[in-house]
């Protein structure tokens, strides 16, 4: 039998892009393509690009160049695919360029340059599809695109307006992930709490009931699956308050990833942030009174045009006062096509760099204080794997999302598998890196 056509994939960018890559792979695998983890082993390479920031564009162009040098047959897709001229200008030899979430177009391009050899008896795809994340956790994308127009962001111009998936389709996917062994579901989209706005929260039939395509309803149903459910990219719209009791009841993880981006009301308006309001500190205090274990992760931009020293200090005060548990910081980048590029009063790069350093100092001090406060406490962790160097299992508490938050090194247990969940006692802490013994 002839060798099956083999595809390699290079996946850049955010978890949403990763989900796109998984869909492309699942589809190709179902058509009989084999997958290769190396350039040499592949007949053709798909590069799924990111075009969010200029630095991401440069990284994407570099990855395309590397794939061309190492393999020669390259199809480009993803966010940067919108800028075909830029790609073809840098790399005239790419076989095809398609845009974000154009699965059909990528697959057709692969068919054109590397025809499939399908054998339906052999090419079985697991019901849950193929995933690039470890087997015990998976990203669940509930919508594409975004209705907001934050002035620093070009995602809506790349990915279009919000398109929500029907609630029953999301729940069916979640259920098949759980059946396939997933123990933690990470809900993602550009704006998770806006889920369903575009379809007027349309109901769809799930099991014996109708479920609205609405943030709360979806969170409630996901909470019935018996696995960890973590919410990412949640904007603080008023209805976010409704999911806090679900967290307090242990239905979904007490974890909110809310990209606040800043704390100065004037700058938030200039950023055109959705749901920006002055009562944020008050609301966070109220959430914590309902769910004391709540972990808040957020990301912030420093050096947005016009940011004064005083406004920057407001931001530092905010992350302390709000007790932001995990804070990511981005230096403002003047992205081509973003409305904020037109704002006068761009901040000098050395000022941006200096503010970034100060932000990181404050956030590191907070992380260390938080870690120290956990010593002696019992925490529930999910195991991600075993580290040969430290001879410890590595896991995460409910407060830690994979890849972006902290880890726990667990000693003194019996044999564990990724996805196992157990209680441990924290014995030492260094910021977000904790050490623990089996409880
Ligand atoms: S909410 Fe704002 S930052 Fe996020 S994708 Fe939409 S426009 Fe961009």
Tab-separated table of C-alpha atoms and ligand atoms in Angstrom:
chain	number	residue	atom	x	y	z
A	1	UNK	CA	0.000	0.000	0.000
A	2	UNK	CA	1.353	3.458	-0.869
A	3	UNK	CA	2.563	5.598	2.021
A	4	UNK	CA	-0.212	7.805	3.356
A	5	UNK	CA	0.228	11.531	2.698
A	6	UNK	CA	1.703	13.168	5.786
A	7	UNK	CA	1.085	16.634	7.170
A	8	UNK	CA	3.076	18.698	9.656
A	9	UNK	CA	1.594	21.660	11.479
A	10	UNK	CA	3.177	24.656	13.148
A	11	UNK	CA	0.653	26.336	15.440
A	12	UNK	CA	1.378	29.867	16.641
A	13	UNK	CA	-0.639	32.323	18.708
A	14	UNK	CA	-3.344	32.048	21.311
A	15	UNK	CA	-5.405	29.059	22.536
A	16	UNK	CA	-8.102	30.016	20.019
A	17	UNK	CA	-5.633	29.467	17.193
A	18	UNK	CA	-4.647	26.169	18.810
A	19	UNK	CA	-8.263	25.040	18.658
A	20	UNK	CA	-8.334	25.967	14.965
A	21	UNK	CA	-5.215	23.854	14.397
A	22	UNK	CA	-6.848	20.938	16.174
A	23	UNK	CA	-9.921	21.210	13.974
A	24	UNK	CA	-7.796	21.274	10.829
A	25	UNK	CA	-5.838	18.227	12.010
A	26	UNK	CA	-8.971	16.334	13.010
A	27	UNK	CA	-10.469	16.906	9.602
A	28	UNK	CA	-7.304	15.921	7.737
A	29	UNK	CA	-6.778	12.867	9.905
A	30	UNK	CA	-10.327	11.752	9.219
A	31	UNK	CA	-9.489	11.881	5.523
A	32	UNK	CA	-6.554	9.531	5.934
A	33	UNK	CA	-3.661	11.951	6.261
A	34	UNK	CA	-0.910	10.987	8.677
A	35	UNK	CA	0.590	13.549	11.021
A	36	UNK	CA	4.266	14.241	11.524
A	37	UNK	CA	5.975	16.096	14.332
A	38	UNK	CA	9.002	16.938	12.178
A	39	UNK	CA	9.619	18.853	8.970
A	40	UNK	CA	11.479	15.903	7.401
A	41	UNK	CA	8.671	13.459	8.070
A	42	UNK	CA	6.001	15.660	6.466
A	43	UNK	CA	5.062	15.916	2.787
A	44	UNK	CA	3.593	19.345	3.418
A	45	UNK	CA	3.486	21.768	6.343
A	46	UNK	CA	0.539	23.950	7.430
A	47	UNK	CA	1.598	27.064	9.348
A	48	UNK	CA	-1.233	28.502	11.474
A	49	UNK	CA	-0.152	32.095	12.036
A	50	UNK	CA	-0.906	34.870	14.515
A	51	UNK	CA	-1.276	38.470	13.401
A	52	UNK	CA	-2.292	40.134	16.647
A	53	UNK	CA	0.814	42.255	17.265
A	54	UNK	CA	3.642	43.322	14.998
A	55	UNK	CA	5.959	41.066	16.991
A	56	UNK	CA	3.580	38.140	16.404
A	57	UNK	CA	3.480	38.926	12.678
A	58	UNK	CA	7.283	38.903	12.555
A	59	UNK	CA	7.330	35.576	14.401
A	60	UNK	CA	4.763	34.149	11.972
A	61	UNK	CA	6.765	35.278	8.933
A	62	UNK	CA	9.873	33.724	10.445
A	63	UNK	CA	8.046	30.429	11.074
A	64	UNK	CA	6.849	30.372	7.441
A	65	UNK	CA	10.455	30.949	6.295
A	66	UNK	CA	11.717	28.124	8.489
A	67	UNK	CA	9.049	25.731	7.213
A	68	UNK	CA	9.930	26.639	3.614
A	69	UNK	CA	13.647	26.051	4.236
A	70	UNK	CA	13.164	22.810	6.114
A	71	UNK	CA	10.327	21.306	4.098
A	72	UNK	CA	9.574	23.419	1.034
A	73	UNK	CA	5.803	22.784	0.724
A	74	UNK	CA	3.949	25.255	2.915
A	75	UNK	CA	0.320	26.346	3.271
A	76	UNK	CA	-0.345	29.371	5.452
A	77	UNK	CA	-3.534	29.909	7.434
A	78	UNK	CA	-4.709	31.798	10.542
A	79	UNK	CA	-4.885	35.445	11.483
A	80	UNK	CA	-1.956	36.663	9.387
A	81	UNK	CA	-3.556	34.943	6.380
A	82	UNK	CA	-5.633	38.117	6.024
A	83	UNK	CA	-2.477	39.809	4.812
A	84	UNK	CA	-1.703	37.681	1.808
A	85	UNK	CA	0.373	40.381	0.112
A	86	UNK	CA	2.647	40.710	3.117
A	87	UNK	CA	3.149	36.935	3.228
A	88	UNK	CA	3.701	36.543	-0.499
A	89	UNK	CA	6.024	39.563	-0.500
A	90	UNK	CA	8.253	37.888	2.081
A	91	UNK	CA	7.745	34.295	0.899
A	92	UNK	CA	6.611	34.080	-2.738
A	93	UNK	CA	6.901	30.263	-2.715
A	94	UNK	CA	4.125	29.455	-0.269
A	95	UNK	CA	1.579	27.154	-1.931
A	96	UNK	CA	-1.562	28.837	-0.590
A	97	UNK	CA	-2.701	31.444	1.913
A	98	UNK	CA	-6.016	31.209	3.768
A	99	UNK	CA	-7.435	33.322	6.580
A	100	UNK	CA	-8.596	32.654	10.127
A	101	UNK	CA	-11.135	29.881	10.740
A	102	UNK	CA	-11.376	29.031	7.044
A	103	UNK	CA	-11.187	25.309	7.629
A	104	UNK	CA	-12.671	24.421	4.255
A	105	UNK	CA	-10.172	26.622	2.409
A	106	UNK	CA	-7.169	25.113	4.216
A	107	UNK	CA	-8.397	21.599	3.633
A	108	UNK	CA	-9.060	22.309	-0.077
A	109	UNK	CA	-5.548	23.758	-0.402
A	110	UNK	CA	-4.107	20.602	1.183
A	111	UNK	CA	-6.183	18.435	-1.209
A	112	UNK	CA	-4.906	20.429	-4.196
A	113	UNK	CA	-1.242	20.052	-3.279
A	114	UNK	CA	-1.283	16.664	-1.546
A	115	UNK	CA	-4.327	14.605	-2.544
A	116	UNK	CA	-5.872	12.389	0.175
A	117	UNK	CA	-5.791	8.595	0.210
A	118	UNK	CA	-8.822	7.703	2.169
A	119	UNK	CA	-9.494	4.354	3.763
A	120	UNK	CA	-12.577	4.716	5.945
A	121	UNK	CA	-11.926	1.376	7.639
A	122	UNK	CA	-8.524	2.464	8.867
A	123	UNK	CA	-8.908	6.167	9.427
A	124	UNK	CA	-10.806	6.249	12.647
A	125	UNK	CA	-10.773	9.509	14.513
A	126	UNK	CA	-11.597	9.554	18.182
A	127	UNK	CA	-15.061	10.966	18.804
A	128	UNK	CA	-13.536	13.914	20.617
A	129	UNK	CA	-11.303	14.861	17.687
A	130	UNK	CA	-7.549	15.261	17.856
A	131	UNK	CA	-6.101	17.642	20.343
A	132	UNK	CA	-2.741	19.304	20.763
A	133	UNK	CA	-3.199	19.729	24.517
A	134	UNK	CA	-2.489	16.773	26.844
A	135	UNK	CA	-5.323	14.282	27.104
A	136	UNK	CA	-6.520	15.420	30.515
A	137	UNK	CA	-7.370	18.999	29.629
A	138	UNK	CA	-8.843	20.625	26.549
A	139	UNK	CA	-9.868	24.024	25.281
A	140	UNK	CA	-13.511	24.471	24.382
A	141	UNK	CA	-14.162	27.330	21.987
A	142	UNK	CA	-17.688	28.674	22.335
A	143	UNK	CA	-17.655	31.462	19.756
A	144	UNK	CA	-15.597	33.129	17.059
A	145	UNK	CA	-14.976	36.826	16.521
A	146	UNK	CA	-15.816	39.812	18.656
A	147	UNK	CA	-18.370	42.644	18.651
A	148	UNK	CA	-16.128	45.035	20.594
A	149	UNK	CA	-13.781	47.514	19.042
A	150	UNK	CA	-11.006	48.042	21.585
A	151	UNK	CA	-8.831	50.724	20.107
A	152	UNK	CA	-5.549	48.800	20.444
A	153	UNK	CA	-6.879	45.584	18.927
A	154	UNK	CA	-7.203	44.422	15.327
A	155	UNK	CA	-8.775	41.040	16.101
A	156	UNK	CA	-12.324	42.033	15.014
A	157	UNK	CA	-10.947	43.203	11.663
A	158	UNK	CA	-9.243	39.830	11.280
A	159	UNK	CA	-11.761	37.473	12.848
A	160	UNK	CA	-14.976	39.390	12.255
A	161	UNK	CA	-17.948	39.976	14.540
A	162	UNK	CA	-19.129	37.567	17.226
A	163	UNK	CA	-20.502	34.260	15.966
A	164	UNK	CA	-21.656	32.020	18.819
A	165	UNK	CA	-21.953	28.260	18.513
A	166	UNK	CA	-25.321	26.778	19.491
A	167	UNK	CA	-25.379	25.734	23.144
A	168	UNK	CA	-26.128	22.100	22.290
A	169	UNK	CA	-23.136	21.903	19.915
A	170	UNK	CA	-20.839	23.263	22.626
A	171	UNK	CA	-22.262	20.880	25.219
A	172	UNK	CA	-22.023	17.895	22.896
A	173	UNK	CA	-18.361	18.651	22.286
A	174	UNK	CA	-17.772	19.098	26.028
A	175	UNK	CA	-19.468	15.789	26.779
A	176	UNK	CA	-17.432	13.906	24.188
A	177	UNK	CA	-14.247	15.433	25.607
A	178	UNK	CA	-15.198	14.153	29.051
A	179	UNK	CA	-15.990	10.714	27.623
A	180	UNK	CA	-12.529	10.711	26.021
A	181	UNK	CA	-10.878	11.250	29.417
A	182	UNK	CA	-10.660	15.029	29.729
A	183	UNK	CA	-10.707	16.146	33.360
A	184	UNK	CA	-10.504	19.901	32.849
A	185	UNK	CA	-12.268	22.046	30.267
A	186	UNK	CA	-10.972	25.523	29.516
A	187	UNK	CA	-13.710	27.670	28.020
A	188	UNK	CA	-12.324	30.169	25.513
A	189	UNK	CA	-13.477	32.762	22.975
A	190	UNK	CA	-12.601	36.422	22.386
A	191	UNK	CA	-15.301	37.595	24.797
A	192	UNK	CA	-16.737	34.695	26.770
A	193	UNK	CA	-19.340	36.623	28.728
A	194	UNK	CA	-20.843	37.996	25.475
A	195	UNK	CA	-21.673	34.430	24.403
A	196	UNK	CA	-24.972	34.264	22.553
A	197	UNK	CA	-25.552	38.015	22.115
A	198	UNK	CA	-25.390	37.608	18.306
A	199	UNK	CA	-28.060	34.869	18.279
A	200	UNK	CA	-30.225	36.606	20.883
A	201	UNK	CA	-29.430	33.797	23.339
A	202	UNK	CA	-31.238	31.264	21.118
A	203	UNK	CA	-32.330	28.056	22.806
A	204	UNK	CA	-31.341	24.648	21.510
A	205	UNK	CA	-32.315	21.162	22.652
A	206	UNK	CA	-29.839	19.387	24.899
A	207	UNK	CA	-30.883	16.039	26.392
A	208	UNK	CA	-34.413	16.508	27.688
A	209	UNK	CA	-34.307	20.289	27.979
A	210	UNK	CA	-33.851	23.522	26.110
A	211	UNK	CA	-30.657	25.464	26.880
A	212	UNK	CA	-30.118	29.124	26.054
A	213	UNK	CA	-26.876	30.220	24.363
A	214	UNK	CA	-26.103	32.355	27.374
A	215	UNK	CA	-23.049	32.663	29.580
A	216	UNK	CA	-24.769	31.613	32.813
A	217	UNK	CA	-26.797	28.788	31.258
A	218	UNK	CA	-23.747	27.341	29.555
A	219	UNK	CA	-21.634	27.588	32.712
A	220	UNK	CA	-24.400	25.839	34.676
A	221	UNK	CA	-24.683	22.982	32.178
A	222	UNK	CA	-20.902	22.568	31.935
A	223	UNK	CA	-20.861	22.438	35.726
A	224	UNK	CA	-22.956	19.256	35.543
A	225	UNK	CA	-20.293	17.314	33.664
A	226	UNK	CA	-18.295	16.469	36.782
A	227	UNK	CA	-14.961	17.859	35.579
A	228	UNK	CA	-13.060	21.062	36.251
A	229	UNK	CA	-14.463	23.944	34.193
A	230	UNK	CA	-12.360	27.075	33.895
A	231	UNK	CA	-13.609	30.324	32.346
A	232	UNK	CA	-11.234	32.445	30.284
A	233	UNK	CA	-11.597	35.889	28.671
A	234	UNK	CA	-14.572	36.989	30.716
A	235	UNK	CA	-15.448	40.705	30.558
A	236	UNK	CA	-17.045	42.122	33.684
A	237	UNK	CA	-20.537	42.664	32.275
A	238	UNK	CA	-23.177	42.822	35.027
A	239	UNK	CA	-24.404	39.264	34.376
A	240	UNK	CA	-20.976	37.867	35.316
A	241	UNK	CA	-22.189	38.236	38.910
A	242	UNK	CA	-24.599	35.352	38.239
A	243	UNK	CA	-21.870	32.720	37.805
A	244	UNK	CA	-20.158	33.467	41.126
A	245	UNK	CA	-22.674	31.311	43.108
A	246	UNK	CA	-21.915	28.409	40.724
A	247	UNK	CA	-18.285	28.800	41.752
A	248	UNK	CA	-19.179	28.972	45.440
A	249	UNK	CA	-21.185	25.747	45.054
A	250	UNK	CA	-18.193	24.001	43.461
A	251	UNK	CA	-19.961	23.505	40.112
A	252	UNK	CA	-17.297	25.377	38.156
A	253	UNK	CA	-13.808	26.389	39.236
A	254	UNK	CA	-13.587	29.540	41.380
A	255	UNK	CA	-11.434	31.160	38.724
A	256	UNK	CA	-12.094	34.141	36.488
A	257	UNK	CA	-9.742	35.246	33.760
A	258	UNK	CA	-10.793	38.863	33.210
A	259	UNK	CA	-8.597	41.004	30.990
A	260	UNK	CA	-9.108	44.367	32.738
A	261	UNK	CA	-6.248	45.982	30.750
A	262	UNK	CA	-6.183	49.066	32.982
A	263	UNK	CA	-7.714	50.696	36.032
A	264	UNK	CA	-7.897	54.325	34.973
A	265	UNK	CA	-11.464	55.115	33.823
A	266	UNK	CA	-10.150	57.706	31.358
A	267	UNK	CA	-7.734	55.260	29.757
A	268	UNK	CA	-10.333	52.486	29.676
A	269	UNK	CA	-12.572	54.843	27.714
A	270	UNK	CA	-9.704	55.699	25.370
A	271	UNK	CA	-9.128	51.968	24.945
A	272	UNK	CA	-12.878	51.611	24.219
A	273	UNK	CA	-13.030	48.670	26.591
A	274	UNK	CA	-16.344	46.859	26.953
A	275	UNK	CA	-17.993	46.914	30.384
A	276	UNK	CA	-15.612	49.495	31.758
A	277	UNK	CA	-17.017	50.912	34.917
A	278	UNK	CA	-15.872	52.603	38.088
A	279	UNK	CA	-17.320	50.068	40.520
A	280	UNK	CA	-14.852	47.318	39.773
A	281	UNK	CA	-13.246	47.171	43.233
A	282	UNK	CA	-16.658	47.062	44.870
A	283	UNK	CA	-17.803	44.252	42.613
A	284	UNK	CA	-14.690	42.192	43.193
A	285	UNK	CA	-15.219	42.550	46.959
A	286	UNK	CA	-18.798	41.379	46.511
A	287	UNK	CA	-17.728	38.372	44.424
A	288	UNK	CA	-15.231	37.432	47.121
A	289	UNK	CA	-17.866	37.720	49.834
A	290	UNK	CA	-19.902	35.089	47.941
A	291	UNK	CA	-16.946	32.956	46.879
A	292	UNK	CA	-13.928	33.551	49.142
A	293	UNK	CA	-11.717	31.143	47.155
A	294	UNK	CA	-12.133	33.103	43.940
A	295	UNK	CA	-8.903	33.520	41.941
A	296	UNK	CA	-8.748	36.424	39.535
A	297	UNK	CA	-6.313	36.360	36.664
A	298	UNK	CA	-6.026	39.448	34.539
A	299	UNK	CA	-3.882	41.091	31.909
A	300	UNK	CA	-2.927	44.732	31.643
A	301	UNK	CA	-1.349	47.061	29.132
A	302	UNK	CA	1.261	49.580	30.205
A	303	UNK	CA	2.259	52.582	28.093
A	304	UNK	CA	-1.060	53.082	26.280
A	305	UNK	CA	-0.942	56.480	24.476
A	306	UNK	CA	-1.497	59.307	26.921
A	307	UNK	CA	-0.969	57.176	30.064
A	308	UNK	CA	0.268	59.595	32.721
A	309	UNK	CA	2.481	58.645	35.642
A	310	UNK	CA	-0.516	59.165	37.915
A	311	UNK	CA	-2.713	56.864	35.825
A	312	UNK	CA	-0.006	54.244	35.815
A	313	UNK	CA	0.149	54.449	39.611
A	314	UNK	CA	-3.629	54.000	39.711
A	315	UNK	CA	-3.039	50.713	37.931
A	316	UNK	CA	-0.398	49.577	40.436
A	317	UNK	CA	-2.723	50.490	43.310
A	318	UNK	CA	-5.550	48.616	41.634
A	319	UNK	CA	-3.755	45.280	41.311
A	320	UNK	CA	-2.863	45.511	45.008
A	321	UNK	CA	-6.259	46.661	46.258
A	322	UNK	CA	-8.234	44.266	44.072
A	323	UNK	CA	-5.916	41.425	45.088
A	324	UNK	CA	-5.413	40.360	41.482
A	325	UNK	CA	-4.000	36.885	41.978
A	326	UNK	CA	-2.295	36.460	38.611
A	327	UNK	CA	-1.450	39.539	36.581
A	328	UNK	CA	0.007	39.447	33.088
A	329	UNK	CA	1.477	42.619	31.657
A	330	UNK	CA	1.921	43.691	28.041
A	331	UNK	CA	3.894	46.625	26.793
A	332	UNK	CA	1.698	48.709	24.497
A	333	UNK	CA	2.513	48.056	20.841
A	334	UNK	CA	1.492	50.442	18.129
A	335	UNK	CA	-0.095	47.842	15.901
A	336	UNK	CA	-0.726	48.754	12.289
A	337	UNK	CA	-4.454	49.114	11.663
A	338	UNK	CA	-5.332	49.761	15.325
A	339	UNK	CA	-7.287	52.941	16.117
A	340	UNK	CA	-5.004	53.788	19.045
A	341	UNK	CA	-2.185	54.334	16.565
A	342	UNK	CA	-3.823	57.640	15.669
A	343	UNK	CA	-3.816	58.939	19.260
A	344	UNK	CA	-1.312	61.752	19.824
A	345	UNK	CA	0.889	61.483	22.800
A	346	UNK	CA	2.453	58.108	22.202
A	347	UNK	CA	4.625	57.082	25.135
A	348	UNK	CA	8.408	56.807	24.702
A	349	UNK	CA	9.662	53.224	24.626
A	350	UNK	CA	12.008	53.694	27.597
A	351	UNK	CA	9.068	54.941	29.709
A	352	UNK	CA	7.015	51.904	28.644
A	353	UNK	CA	9.920	49.610	29.545
A	354	UNK	CA	10.352	51.272	32.923
A	355	UNK	CA	6.624	51.003	33.746
A	356	UNK	CA	6.656	47.374	32.717
A	357	UNK	CA	9.531	46.686	35.145
A	358	UNK	CA	7.693	48.446	37.961
A	359	UNK	CA	4.504	46.552	37.212
A	360	UNK	CA	6.395	43.258	37.287
A	361	UNK	CA	8.048	44.169	40.601
A	362	UNK	CA	4.672	44.874	42.187
A	363	UNK	CA	3.113	41.748	40.737
A	364	UNK	CA	6.079	39.574	41.816
A	365	UNK	CA	5.842	40.899	45.390
A	366	UNK	CA	2.116	40.066	45.378
A	367	UNK	CA	2.786	36.598	43.994
A	368	UNK	CA	5.357	35.877	46.708
A	369	UNK	CA	3.041	37.100	49.474
A	370	UNK	CA	0.248	34.947	48.070
A	371	UNK	CA	2.494	31.887	47.802
A	372	UNK	CA	3.739	32.319	51.400
A	373	UNK	CA	0.161	32.580	52.661
A	374	UNK	CA	-0.549	29.128	51.215
A	375	UNK	CA	2.197	27.315	53.133
A	376	UNK	CA	0.591	24.833	55.491
A	377	UNK	CA	-2.724	24.863	53.627
A	378	UNK	CA	-4.366	21.891	51.934
A	379	UNK	CA	-5.076	22.343	48.250
A	380	UNK	CA	-6.667	20.181	45.596
A	381	UNK	CA	-4.398	19.679	42.572
A	382	UNK	CA	-4.705	18.128	39.146
A	383	UNK	CA	-1.606	16.263	37.967
A	384	UNK	CA	-0.078	17.276	34.620
A	385	UNK	CA	2.906	14.916	34.563
A	386	UNK	CA	6.151	13.776	36.150
A	387	UNK	CA	9.367	15.797	36.011
A	388	UNK	CA	12.457	13.582	35.800
A	389	UNK	CA	14.778	16.376	37.011
A	390	UNK	CA	13.025	17.099	40.278
A	391	UNK	CA	11.578	13.559	40.584
A	392	UNK	CA	8.264	15.184	41.487
A	393	UNK	CA	4.814	15.120	39.985
A	394	UNK	CA	3.816	18.472	38.582
A	395	UNK	CA	0.288	19.677	38.987
A	396	UNK	CA	-1.860	22.748	39.378
A	397	UNK	CA	-4.279	24.011	42.001
A	398	UNK	CA	-7.749	25.232	41.060
A	399	UNK	CA	-6.184	28.696	40.952
A	400	UNK	CA	-3.791	27.752	38.141
A	401	UNK	CA	-4.659	27.458	34.474
A	402	UNK	CA	-2.249	25.377	32.395
A	403	UNK	CA	0.725	27.155	30.834
A	404	UNK	CA	-0.076	30.639	32.117
A	405	UNK	CA	-0.305	30.276	35.904
A	406	UNK	CA	1.640	28.518	38.642
A	407	UNK	CA	2.607	24.906	39.298
A	408	UNK	CA	2.768	22.609	42.316
A	409	UNK	CA	5.562	20.031	42.680
A	410	UNK	CA	4.109	17.121	44.569
A	411	UNK	CA	6.353	14.684	46.487
A	412	UNK	CA	5.645	11.591	48.508
A	413	UNK	CA	2.739	10.093	46.586
A	414	UNK	CA	2.146	6.715	45.024
A	415	UNK	CA	1.975	6.316	41.261
A	416	UNK	CA	-0.116	9.034	39.633
A	417	UNK	CA	-1.440	9.634	36.129
A	418	UNK	CA	-1.987	12.946	34.328
A	419	UNK	CA	-5.495	14.102	35.169
A	420	UNK	CA	-5.498	12.536	38.649
A	421	UNK	CA	-6.926	14.914	41.232
A	422	UNK	CA	-5.800	14.759	44.860
A	423	UNK	CA	-5.397	16.828	48.011
A	424	UNK	CA	-1.903	17.959	48.961
A	425	UNK	CA	-0.381	19.985	51.769
A	426	UNK	CA	1.688	22.963	50.654
A	427	UNK	CA	5.106	22.834	52.320
A	428	UNK	CA	6.977	25.664	50.584
A	429	UNK	CA	6.363	28.449	48.103
A	430	UNK	CA	8.356	30.608	45.766
A	431	UNK	CA	5.858	32.939	44.187
A	432	UNK	CA	3.529	30.878	41.994
A	433	UNK	CA	5.763	27.784	42.279
A	434	UNK	CA	4.611	25.644	45.176
A	435	UNK	CA	6.015	22.498	46.740
A	436	UNK	CA	3.678	20.016	48.405
A	437	UNK	CA	3.397	16.594	50.025
A	438	UNK	CA	0.482	14.227	49.643
A	439	UNK	CA	-2.091	15.196	52.254
B	1	LIG	S1	-12.675	42.384	23.388
B	1	LIG	FE1	-11.343	44.009	22.604
B	1	LIG	S2	-9.257	43.156	22.872
B	1	LIG	FE2	-10.676	41.436	22.991
B	1	LIG	S3	-10.787	40.673	20.858
B	1	LIG	FE3	-12.505	42.087	21.161
B	1	LIG	S4	-11.716	44.026	20.393
B	1	LIG	FE4	-9.936	42.742	20.779
